[in-house]
Tab-separated table of C-alpha atoms and ligand atoms in Angstrom:
chain	number	residue	atom	x	y	z
U	1	MET	CA	6.077	3.195	28.641
U	2	PRO	CA	5.357	-0.308	29.970
U	3	VAL	CA	3.599	-2.244	27.208
U	4	LYS	CA	0.129	-3.492	28.165
U	5	ILE	CA	-0.552	-6.901	26.669
U	6	ASP	CA	-3.843	-8.747	26.537
U	7	LYS	CA	-2.419	-12.267	26.729
U	8	SER	CA	-5.699	-13.931	25.834
U	9	SER	CA	-5.528	-12.536	22.315
U	10	SER	CA	-1.839	-13.133	21.793
U	11	LYS	CA	-1.020	-16.207	19.632
U	12	ALA	CA	2.584	-17.262	19.983
U	13	GLY	CA	4.018	-19.382	17.204
U	14	ALA	CA	0.836	-19.655	15.094
U	15	ALA	CA	1.511	-21.129	11.617
U	16	ALA	CA	1.494	-18.402	8.968
U	17	VAL	CA	-1.419	-18.371	6.522
U	18	SER	CA	-0.603	-17.014	3.046
U	19	ILE	CA	-2.359	-16.675	-0.287
U	20	ASP	CA	-0.738	-18.536	-3.185
U	21	SER	CA	-0.514	-17.172	-6.715
U	22	ASP	CA	-3.698	-19.011	-7.757
U	23	GLY	CA	-5.660	-17.533	-4.849
U	24	THR	CA	-5.659	-20.669	-2.650
U	25	TYR	CA	-4.857	-20.418	1.030
U	26	LEU	CA	-1.906	-22.247	2.507
U	27	GLU	CA	-0.137	-22.556	5.823
U	28	LEU	CA	3.605	-22.168	6.073
U	29	ASP	CA	5.279	-24.118	8.828
U	30	GLU	CA	8.409	-22.933	10.635
U	31	LYS	CA	10.611	-24.356	7.867
U	32	GLY	CA	8.611	-22.519	5.213
U	33	GLN	CA	6.976	-25.736	3.885
U	34	LYS	CA	3.614	-25.130	2.226
U	35	HIS	CA	0.473	-26.984	3.440
U	36	TYR	CA	-2.566	-26.214	1.315
U	37	LEU	CA	-5.789	-25.643	3.235
U	38	LYS	CA	-8.905	-27.542	2.232
U	39	LYS	CA	-11.505	-25.525	0.408
U	40	ALA	CA	-14.630	-25.000	2.507
U	41	THR	CA	-17.967	-25.927	0.952
U	42	ILE	CA	-20.418	-23.146	1.561
U	43	THR	CA	-24.091	-23.281	0.661
U	44	LEU	CA	-26.233	-20.257	0.057
U	45	SER	CA	-27.858	-20.705	3.473
U	46	ASP	CA	-24.397	-20.706	5.138
U	47	CYS	CA	-23.712	-17.527	3.229
U	48	LEU	CA	-26.848	-15.849	4.398
U	49	ALA	CA	-26.242	-16.969	7.984
U	50	CYS	CA	-22.814	-15.426	8.237
U	51	SER	CA	-22.141	-11.816	9.151
U	52	GLY	CA	-19.660	-11.106	6.368
U	53	CYS	CA	-17.708	-12.727	3.576
U	54	VAL	CA	-14.594	-13.613	5.561
U	55	THR	CA	-13.616	-17.301	5.385
U	56	SER	CA	-12.046	-19.100	8.343
U	57	ALA	CA	-8.629	-18.984	6.650
U	58	GLU	CA	-9.035	-15.256	6.218
U	59	THR	CA	-9.961	-14.955	9.888
U	60	VAL	CA	-6.683	-16.656	10.888
U	61	LEU	CA	-4.855	-14.455	8.407
U	62	LEU	CA	-6.436	-11.347	9.906
U	63	GLN	CA	-5.610	-12.523	13.452
U	64	GLN	CA	-1.959	-12.823	12.452
U	65	GLN	CA	-2.097	-9.225	11.341
U	66	SER	CA	-3.325	-7.627	14.528
U	67	GLN	CA	-2.217	-5.410	17.389
U	68	ALA	CA	-1.905	-8.594	19.478
U	69	GLU	CA	0.664	-9.985	17.037
U	70	LEU	CA	2.782	-6.823	17.211
U	71	LEU	CA	2.625	-6.850	21.021
U	72	ARG	CA	3.510	-10.558	21.049
U	73	VAL	CA	6.686	-9.898	19.027
U	74	ILE	CA	7.636	-7.005	21.319
U	75	GLN	CA	6.995	-9.169	24.400
U	76	ASP	CA	8.991	-12.080	22.921
U	77	ASN	CA	11.866	-9.675	22.256
U	78	GLU	CA	11.940	-8.729	25.964
U	79	HIS	CA	11.941	-12.415	26.894
U	80	PHE	CA	14.757	-13.345	24.493
U	81	LYS	CA	16.826	-10.382	25.717
U	82	GLU	CA	16.318	-11.492	29.338
U	83	ILE	CA	17.497	-15.041	28.650
U	84	GLY	CA	20.351	-13.815	26.435
U	85	ASP	CA	19.031	-15.499	23.250
U	86	ILE	CA	19.882	-12.443	21.165
U	87	ASP	CA	19.669	-14.223	17.783
U	88	LYS	CA	15.913	-14.578	18.288
U	89	VAL	CA	15.358	-10.874	19.029
U	90	LYS	CA	13.650	-9.281	15.999
U	91	VAL	CA	14.250	-5.731	14.864
U	92	VAL	CA	10.753	-4.231	14.812
U	93	VAL	CA	10.307	-1.792	11.922
U	94	LEU	CA	7.069	0.128	11.320
U	95	SER	CA	6.032	1.946	8.148
U	96	LEU	CA	3.299	4.525	8.632
U	97	SER	CA	1.101	5.619	5.733
U	98	PRO	CA	0.393	9.351	5.366
U	99	GLN	CA	-3.358	8.621	5.155
U	100	SER	CA	-3.241	6.918	8.575
U	101	ARG	CA	-1.201	9.783	10.014
U	102	ALA	CA	-3.841	12.304	8.850
U	103	SER	CA	-6.725	10.264	10.273
U	104	LEU	CA	-4.982	9.870	13.657
U	105	ALA	CA	-4.077	13.579	13.730
U	106	VAL	CA	-7.727	14.566	13.297
U	107	ASP	CA	-8.971	12.088	15.890
U	108	HIS	CA	-6.412	13.322	18.444
U	109	LYS	CA	-7.040	16.983	17.590
U	110	LEU	CA	-3.472	17.580	16.419
U	111	THR	CA	-3.675	20.340	13.841
U	112	ASP	CA	0.009	20.364	12.863
U	113	VAL	CA	0.563	17.271	10.720
U	114	GLN	CA	4.375	17.405	11.099
U	115	GLN	CA	3.917	17.284	14.860
U	116	ALA	CA	1.296	14.572	14.658
U	117	GLY	CA	3.746	12.402	12.714
U	118	GLY	CA	6.503	13.108	15.266
U	119	LYS	CA	4.249	12.183	18.203
U	120	LEU	CA	3.266	8.945	16.518
U	121	VAL	CA	6.966	8.125	16.062
U	122	THR	CA	7.422	8.611	19.821
U	123	PHE	CA	4.391	6.418	20.595
U	124	PHE	CA	5.655	3.517	18.482
U	125	LYS	CA	9.206	3.786	19.852
U	126	LYS	CA	7.982	3.774	23.452
U	127	LEU	CA	5.985	0.686	22.580
U	128	GLY	CA	9.151	-1.160	21.476
U	129	VAL	CA	9.420	-0.405	17.749
U	130	GLN	CA	13.034	0.411	16.804
U	131	TYR	CA	12.549	2.165	13.452
U	132	VAL	CA	9.585	4.176	12.158
U	133	PHE	CA	9.419	5.083	8.449
U	134	ASP	CA	7.012	7.217	6.434
U	135	THR	CA	5.663	5.422	3.347
U	136	THR	CA	5.634	8.694	1.385
U	137	PHE	CA	9.265	7.786	0.720
U	138	SER	CA	8.474	4.371	-0.785
U	139	ARG	CA	5.631	5.991	-2.736
U	140	ASP	CA	8.279	8.064	-4.536
U	141	PHE	CA	9.565	4.780	-6.011
U	142	SER	CA	6.073	3.496	-6.779
U	143	LEU	CA	5.135	6.742	-8.572
U	144	LEU	CA	8.405	6.909	-10.492
U	145	GLU	CA	8.225	3.276	-11.579
U	146	SER	CA	4.601	3.784	-12.688
U	147	ALA	CA	5.641	6.856	-14.689
U	148	ARG	CA	8.610	5.118	-16.316
U	149	GLU	CA	6.420	2.133	-17.184
U	150	PHE	CA	3.808	4.434	-18.719
U	151	VAL	CA	6.403	6.067	-20.991
U	152	ARG	CA	7.552	2.599	-22.149
U	153	ARG	CA	3.966	1.520	-22.826
U	154	TYR	CA	3.127	4.753	-24.674
U	155	LYS	CA	6.067	4.140	-27.023
U	156	SER	CA	5.163	0.475	-27.469
U	157	SER	CA	2.921	-0.741	-30.268
U	158	SER	CA	1.333	-3.545	-28.240
U	159	ASP	CA	-2.470	-3.727	-28.233
U	160	LYS	CA	-2.796	-4.094	-24.509
U	161	SER	CA	-0.239	-1.526	-23.405
U	162	LEU	CA	-2.799	1.285	-22.938
U	163	PRO	CA	-4.724	2.413	-21.022
U	164	MET	CA	-2.344	1.716	-18.184
U	165	LEU	CA	-4.315	1.108	-14.995
U	166	THR	CA	-2.783	1.729	-11.571
U	167	SER	CA	-1.815	-1.100	-9.249
U	168	ALA	CA	-1.527	0.461	-5.782
U	169	CYS	CA	-5.029	-0.500	-4.597
U	170	PRO	CA	-5.329	-4.181	-3.577
U	171	GLY	CA	-9.131	-3.898	-3.449
U	172	TRP	CA	-9.186	-3.108	-7.163
U	173	VAL	CA	-6.410	-5.605	-8.066
U	174	CYS	CA	-8.229	-8.413	-6.228
U	175	TYR	CA	-11.481	-7.569	-8.072
U	176	ALA	CA	-9.619	-7.427	-11.413
U	177	GLU	CA	-7.976	-10.830	-10.847
U	178	LYS	CA	-11.209	-12.533	-9.817
U	179	VAL	CA	-13.800	-10.870	-12.048
U	180	HIS	CA	-11.980	-9.784	-15.219
U	181	GLY	CA	-8.920	-12.058	-15.041
U	182	SER	CA	-6.587	-12.410	-18.003
U	183	PHE	CA	-8.554	-9.880	-20.072
U	184	VAL	CA	-7.630	-6.955	-17.818
U	185	LEU	CA	-4.345	-7.994	-16.175
U	186	PRO	CA	-2.072	-6.817	-19.050
U	187	TYR	CA	-3.417	-3.285	-18.613
U	188	ILE	CA	-2.468	-3.098	-14.921
U	189	SER	CA	0.840	-1.430	-14.100
U	190	THR	CA	3.365	-3.862	-12.641
U	191	ALA	CA	4.753	-1.263	-10.191
U	192	LYS	CA	4.462	-2.393	-6.572
U	193	SER	CA	2.343	-0.337	-4.203
U	194	PRO	CA	4.041	1.959	-1.645
U	195	GLN	CA	3.445	-0.686	1.056
U	196	GLN	CA	5.168	-3.417	-0.926
U	197	VAL	CA	8.023	-1.176	-2.156
U	198	MET	CA	8.649	-0.403	1.513
U	199	GLY	CA	8.579	-4.167	2.129
U	200	SER	CA	11.369	-4.666	-0.431
U	201	LEU	CA	13.334	-1.735	0.949
U	202	VAL	CA	13.087	-2.950	4.563
U	203	LYS	CA	13.677	-6.668	4.004
U	204	ASP	CA	16.347	-6.275	1.331
U	205	TYR	CA	18.274	-3.004	1.589
U	206	PHE	CA	17.644	-2.066	5.232
U	207	ALA	CA	18.241	-5.612	6.538
U	208	LYS	CA	21.626	-5.642	4.782
U	209	LEU	CA	22.411	-2.198	6.219
U	210	LEU	CA	21.771	-3.609	9.708
U	211	MET	CA	23.690	-6.788	8.790
U	212	LYS	CA	20.611	-8.925	9.543
U	213	ARG	CA	18.731	-11.640	7.674
U	214	PRO	CA	15.271	-10.600	6.380
U	215	ASP	CA	13.582	-12.950	8.876
U	216	GLN	CA	15.330	-11.155	11.753
U	217	LEU	CA	13.229	-8.074	11.000
U	218	PHE	CA	9.516	-7.844	11.865
U	219	HIS	CA	7.976	-5.318	9.491
U	220	VAL	CA	4.638	-3.729	10.374
U	221	ALA	CA	2.726	-1.418	8.009
U	222	VAL	CA	-0.008	0.950	9.188
U	223	MET	CA	-2.526	1.426	6.389
U	224	PRO	CA	-5.969	2.951	5.732
U	225	CYS	CA	-7.695	-0.321	4.715
U	226	PHE	CA	-8.034	-4.042	5.472
U	227	ASP	CA	-7.241	-5.001	1.864
U	228	LYS	CA	-3.615	-4.149	2.549
U	229	LYS	CA	-3.499	-7.190	4.888
U	230	LEU	CA	-4.455	-9.438	1.976
U	231	GLU	CA	-1.917	-7.698	-0.250
U	232	ALA	CA	0.889	-8.356	2.263
U	233	SER	CA	-0.120	-12.058	2.339
U	234	ARG	CA	0.262	-12.646	-1.415
U	235	SER	CA	2.815	-15.333	-2.208
U	236	ASP	CA	4.461	-12.866	-4.635
U	237	PHE	CA	5.710	-11.006	-1.557
U	238	TYR	CA	7.048	-14.047	0.310
U	239	ASP	CA	10.711	-15.012	0.034
U	240	ASP	CA	11.175	-18.805	-0.021
U	241	VAL	CA	14.884	-18.510	0.746
U	242	SER	CA	14.623	-16.484	3.953
U	243	HIS	CA	11.074	-17.731	4.786
U	244	SER	CA	10.107	-14.140	5.267
U	245	LYS	CA	7.287	-11.846	4.130
U	246	ASP	CA	8.193	-8.350	2.923
U	247	VAL	CA	5.494	-7.011	5.253
U	248	ASP	CA	4.828	-9.280	8.239
U	249	CYS	CA	1.827	-7.504	9.717
U	250	VAL	CA	-0.552	-4.787	8.531
U	251	LEU	CA	-2.518	-2.758	11.058
U	252	THR	CA	-5.305	-0.436	10.030
U	253	THR	CA	-5.455	3.134	11.304
U	254	GLY	CA	-8.401	2.161	13.507
U	255	GLU	CA	-6.412	-0.718	15.029
U	256	VAL	CA	-3.536	1.638	15.850
U	257	ASN	CA	-6.008	4.021	17.439
U	258	ALA	CA	-7.342	1.141	19.558
U	259	LEU	CA	-3.743	0.363	20.550
U	260	ILE	CA	-3.133	3.972	21.607
U	261	LYS	CA	-6.268	3.810	23.775
U	262	GLU	CA	-5.382	0.357	25.158
U	263	GLN	CA	-1.977	1.693	26.201
U	264	GLU	CA	-3.747	4.677	27.853
U	265	VAL	CA	-1.542	7.143	25.991
U	266	VAL	CA	-2.526	10.770	25.359
U	267	LEU	CA	-0.893	11.382	21.992
U	268	SER	CA	-0.854	15.178	22.352
U	269	ASN	CA	1.286	14.858	25.525
U	270	LEU	CA	4.088	13.000	23.765
U	271	ASP	CA	7.327	14.537	22.477
U	272	VAL	CA	7.999	14.898	18.785
U	273	GLN	CA	10.655	12.653	17.210
U	274	GLN	CA	11.833	12.466	13.622
U	275	PHE	CA	10.915	9.639	11.281
U	276	ASP	CA	13.861	7.348	10.568
U	277	LYS	CA	15.438	7.041	7.159
U	278	PRO	CA	15.248	3.595	5.561
U	279	PHE	CA	18.794	4.133	4.294
U	280	SER	CA	22.061	5.261	5.878
U	281	GLY	CA	21.795	8.531	7.775
U	282	SER	CA	19.827	9.877	10.719
U	283	GLY	CA	16.256	11.198	10.952
U	284	VAL	CA	14.107	12.833	8.274
U	285	ASP	CA	13.804	16.615	8.707
U	286	ASP	CA	10.550	17.287	6.890
U	287	ILE	CA	7.756	15.073	5.772
U	288	TYR	CA	6.107	15.986	2.463
U	289	VAL	CA	3.154	15.057	0.294
U	290	HIS	CA	2.602	14.216	-3.384
U	291	ALA	CA	0.213	16.383	-5.372
U	292	GLY	CA	-3.056	14.895	-6.598
U	293	GLY	CA	-4.929	13.801	-3.484
U	294	GLY	CA	-5.074	11.121	-0.846
U	295	ALA	CA	-5.006	8.132	-3.189
U	296	GLY	CA	-1.330	8.797	-3.802
U	297	GLY	CA	-1.224	11.223	-6.720
U	298	TYR	CA	-0.559	8.597	-9.424
U	299	LEU	CA	-2.434	10.501	-12.136
U	300	GLU	CA	-0.511	13.735	-11.578
U	301	ALA	CA	2.906	12.136	-11.110
U	302	VAL	CA	2.574	10.037	-14.283
U	303	LEU	CA	1.119	12.938	-16.284
U	304	ASN	CA	3.857	15.371	-15.234
U	305	TYR	CA	6.629	12.876	-15.903
U	306	SER	CA	5.324	11.618	-19.247
U	307	ALA	CA	4.445	15.095	-20.615
U	308	ASN	CA	8.037	16.023	-19.915
U	309	LYS	CA	9.751	12.843	-21.140
U	310	LEU	CA	7.566	12.349	-24.228
U	311	PHE	CA	6.915	15.950	-25.336
U	312	GLY	CA	9.320	18.173	-23.345
U	313	LEU	CA	6.415	19.926	-21.556
U	314	GLU	CA	6.487	21.318	-17.994
U	315	LEU	CA	2.879	21.248	-16.810
U	316	LYS	CA	1.942	24.145	-14.536
U	317	ASP	CA	-1.654	23.392	-13.599
U	318	ILE	CA	-3.564	20.182	-13.944
U	319	SER	CA	-7.280	20.797	-14.200
U	320	TYR	CA	-9.772	18.011	-13.698
U	321	LYS	CA	-13.220	17.742	-15.211
U	322	ASN	CA	-15.832	15.859	-13.182
U	323	LEU	CA	-17.774	13.388	-15.333
U	324	ARG	CA	-20.667	11.314	-13.926
U	325	ASN	CA	-19.746	12.162	-10.319
U	326	LYS	CA	-16.852	13.555	-8.279
U	327	ASP	CA	-15.192	10.127	-8.222
U	328	MET	CA	-14.978	9.903	-12.021
U	329	ARG	CA	-12.768	12.696	-13.341
U	330	GLU	CA	-10.613	13.273	-16.372
U	331	VAL	CA	-7.684	15.450	-17.400
U	332	VAL	CA	-6.859	16.191	-21.038
U	333	VAL	CA	-3.567	17.805	-22.036
U	334	LYS	CA	-3.433	19.028	-25.650
U	335	ILE	CA	0.010	18.544	-27.092
U	336	ASP	CA	-0.727	19.759	-30.648
U	337	GLU	CA	-3.530	19.621	-33.215
U	338	LYS	CA	-3.439	15.853	-33.410
U	339	THR	CA	-2.031	14.714	-30.086
U	340	GLU	CA	-3.342	14.758	-26.557
U	341	LEU	CA	-2.753	12.906	-23.315
U	342	LYS	CA	-6.045	11.759	-21.851
U	343	PHE	CA	-5.955	10.619	-18.221
U	344	ALA	CA	-8.721	9.745	-15.758
U	345	ALA	CA	-9.321	8.854	-12.122
U	346	ALA	CA	-12.016	6.244	-11.374
U	347	TYR	CA	-12.777	5.703	-7.683
U	348	GLY	CA	-15.342	3.323	-6.217
U	349	PHE	CA	-16.693	0.104	-7.751
U	350	ARG	CA	-19.558	1.788	-9.566
U	351	ASN	CA	-17.100	3.820	-11.648
U	352	ILE	CA	-14.696	0.885	-11.983
U	353	GLN	CA	-17.485	-1.297	-13.354
U	354	ASN	CA	-18.324	1.335	-15.981
U	355	LEU	CA	-14.662	1.646	-16.878
U	356	MET	CA	-14.408	-2.140	-17.358
U	357	GLN	CA	-17.469	-2.165	-19.603
U	358	LYS	CA	-15.935	0.524	-21.811
U	359	LEU	CA	-12.636	-1.332	-21.934
U	360	ARG	CA	-14.351	-4.583	-22.971
U	361	ARG	CA	-16.318	-2.773	-25.681
U	362	GLY	CA	-13.163	-1.086	-27.018
U	363	ARG	CA	-14.573	2.318	-26.093
U	364	CYS	CA	-12.081	3.388	-23.437
U	365	ASN	CA	-9.935	6.087	-25.016
U	366	TYR	CA	-7.844	6.985	-21.958
U	367	HIS	CA	-4.085	6.584	-21.901
U	368	PHE	CA	-3.969	6.166	-18.125
U	369	VAL	CA	-6.488	5.615	-15.324
U	370	GLU	CA	-5.868	5.942	-11.570
U	371	VAL	CA	-8.165	3.206	-10.264
U	372	MET	CA	-9.063	3.065	-6.568
U	373	ALA	CA	-11.709	0.916	-4.903
U	374	CYS	CA	-12.831	3.429	-2.268
U	375	PRO	CA	-15.048	6.394	-3.164
U	376	SER	CA	-12.940	9.520	-2.389
U	377	GLY	CA	-9.769	7.368	-2.361
U	378	CYS	CA	-7.528	6.120	0.433
U	379	LEU	CA	-8.248	8.940	2.911
U	380	ASN	CA	-11.706	7.376	3.014
U	381	GLY	CA	-10.438	3.771	3.323
U	382	GLY	CA	-12.382	1.203	5.329
U	383	GLY	CA	-9.658	1.045	8.010
U	384	GLN	CA	-9.625	4.774	8.764
U	385	ILE	CA	-10.964	5.929	12.133
U	386	HIS	CA	-14.038	7.692	10.742
U	387	ALA	CA	-15.007	4.554	8.774
U	388	SER	CA	-16.497	3.123	11.978
U	389	LEU	CA	-18.753	6.165	12.460
U	390	LYS	CA	-22.255	6.620	11.098
U	391	ALA	CA	-22.287	7.986	7.525
U	392	ASP	CA	-23.314	11.526	8.559
U	393	ALA	CA	-20.553	11.843	11.155
U	394	ALA	CA	-17.972	10.324	8.776
U	395	LYS	CA	-18.917	12.928	6.127
U	396	VAL	CA	-17.961	15.698	8.537
U	397	ILE	CA	-14.591	14.132	9.407
U	398	LEU	CA	-13.400	13.311	5.869
U	399	PRO	CA	-12.806	16.948	4.764
U	400	GLN	CA	-10.779	17.517	7.953
U	401	VAL	CA	-8.633	14.466	7.183
U	402	GLU	CA	-8.180	15.718	3.594
U	403	GLN	CA	-7.184	19.164	4.821
U	404	ILE	CA	-4.574	17.915	7.260
U	405	TYR	CA	-3.212	15.384	4.731
U	406	ASN	CA	-2.623	18.209	2.250
U	407	GLY	CA	-1.071	20.549	4.831
U	408	LEU	CA	2.512	19.709	3.869
U	409	LYS	CA	4.889	20.934	1.215
U	410	VAL	CA	4.406	19.200	-2.138
U	411	LYS	CA	7.286	17.350	-3.813
U	412	LEU	CA	7.604	15.563	-7.135
U	413	PRO	CA	8.934	12.012	-6.740
U	414	GLU	CA	11.838	12.759	-9.071
U	415	GLU	CA	12.946	15.609	-6.756
U	416	ASN	CA	13.903	13.233	-3.951
U	417	GLU	CA	17.691	12.923	-4.032
U	418	ALA	CA	17.711	9.966	-1.634
U	419	VAL	CA	15.600	8.020	-4.120
U	420	GLN	CA	18.157	8.719	-6.869
U	421	VAL	CA	20.961	7.554	-4.561
U	422	LEU	CA	19.072	4.316	-3.850
U	423	TYR	CA	18.502	3.700	-7.574
U	424	ARG	CA	22.294	3.718	-7.881
U	425	GLU	CA	23.310	1.961	-4.649
U	426	TRP	CA	20.468	-0.484	-4.085
U	427	LEU	CA	19.087	-1.128	-7.561
U	428	GLN	CA	22.308	-0.851	-9.615
U	429	GLY	CA	20.999	1.988	-11.793
U	430	ASP	CA	17.634	2.733	-13.354
U	431	SER	CA	17.994	0.801	-16.601
U	432	VAL	CA	14.868	-1.017	-17.822
U	433	GLU	CA	16.902	-4.230	-17.958
U	434	SER	CA	17.886	-4.017	-14.274
U	435	CYS	CA	16.910	-7.361	-12.672
U	436	SER	CA	16.915	-5.683	-9.260
U	437	ILE	CA	14.289	-3.154	-10.310
U	438	GLU	CA	12.116	-5.884	-11.811
U	439	LYS	CA	12.346	-8.053	-8.689
U	440	LEU	CA	12.223	-5.385	-6.002
U	441	LEU	CA	9.901	-2.724	-7.433
U	442	HIS	CA	7.569	-4.675	-9.747
U	443	THR	CA	5.194	-7.599	-9.358
U	444	THR	CA	2.853	-9.899	-11.299
U	445	TYR	CA	-0.889	-10.617	-11.187
U	446	HIS	CA	-2.819	-13.851	-11.529
U	447	HIS	CA	-6.077	-14.810	-13.140
U	448	ILE	CA	-8.083	-16.386	-10.325
U	449	GLU	CA	-10.741	-18.900	-11.331
U	450	THR	CA	-13.840	-18.460	-9.225
U	451	GLN	CA	-15.785	-21.674	-8.643
U	452	THR	CA	-19.228	-20.177	-8.407
U	453	THR	CA	-21.262	-18.433	-11.063
U	454	SER	CA	-20.809	-14.812	-10.212
U	455	LEU	CA	-23.897	-12.783	-9.564
U	456	ALA	CA	-24.357	-9.690	-11.675
U	457	ILE	CA	-23.529	-7.279	-8.903
U	458	LYS	CA	-24.200	-3.619	-9.558
U	459	TRP	CA	-22.658	-0.929	-7.430
V	1	SF4	S1	-8.633	2.930	-2.361
V	1	SF4	FE1	-9.393	1.945	-0.482
V	1	SF4	S2	-9.038	-0.278	-0.779
V	1	SF4	FE2	-7.778	0.834	-2.274
V	1	SF4	S3	-5.760	1.048	-1.291
V	1	SF4	FE3	-6.934	2.938	-0.894
V	1	SF4	S4	-7.910	2.555	1.071
V	1	SF4	FE4	-7.247	0.548	0.322
């Protein structure tokens, strides 16, 4: 498939914009030197005149994470191969989220989700991507690390160990850092999201497997929301030694769909290929899903694991009770007369705001909360294809996306043998003291001072 490139939108050699740990924007030159960008002064009238809340630095950052950037790298690769400058050829690796796969399957009328995944693998490989991974695999690590962390916190006597709040949603994490800052950060799990675990896996383990430096790999993630672009740009996920980001470019599902159309490809006509394995071995036979819905199944994975590790229970069914609305649900597991595990899922900022109020007033009696910024979770993310439709049309599509997402066999993260092998080979065991686990699978958060008086926004 000859790659079609719109050269006008392709920016060769643009300096990389990143977000530092204190939330300021900086440019990294080719040697990895940091140049802090000046803060823009914006008046209220500027605010009202603009069409969104994206700053100019964010615009550059978003341009760097675009279809044009992926095509530029693929085109540069062809050029460097032609002139024999092989050291400059990058290995292009793409990690596809299961939420994006489901959205694309529905849009292209592919009812078999296994096949839809296989056709997408073929599309990306014809485009010039060498390896295509499924982020369900890295989510196994994210779920397991969240569960192990929860068990440690439950046993700990620290005031701020519970409730443990999930960390996989950058929309929520960004809000927590800016609005609630140091008050809430200790409650947030330190486990990296599936996108960033895949970043560690690709730029650390997989690069070594290929005998390449991390900067010789260009890692693209396909995700259901724009917030994942900001997550990939955090300085926590930039390696000063190799001058390399764990995830170089995030494309939303809608952007990939635009790319498919731009390339004039009919997805249903393509062959089916297997996803690659991000570890030694050939393709992946079957793709699978985690129980508990399109936001990743954190509540169920942590509940199953901790009920077993703490109380020796094997949970058969997990039944949810809707509270104020379908995006605020809770699960209570009675252990004995005196003990219970009380978990909740809070989706959308309206529910998150209520949760934060309870936490501040000392009236939040949950042990664990799966917190996600989007109502209905990641299958309904702002980067999904139906997100660009009118609300009525989007409402019809969402149940179809949910149905196809769930149309796979369900696996517990601890059932994945390859994950256990990688704990041994890549992370030198699963001990809490393992420096590799801390560095590669966990992260930190930062209180971000906002300069303006925040308005009392109600969702
Ligand atoms: S809930 Fe929404 S913002 Fe958060 S990770 Fe999922 S899609 Fe992105």
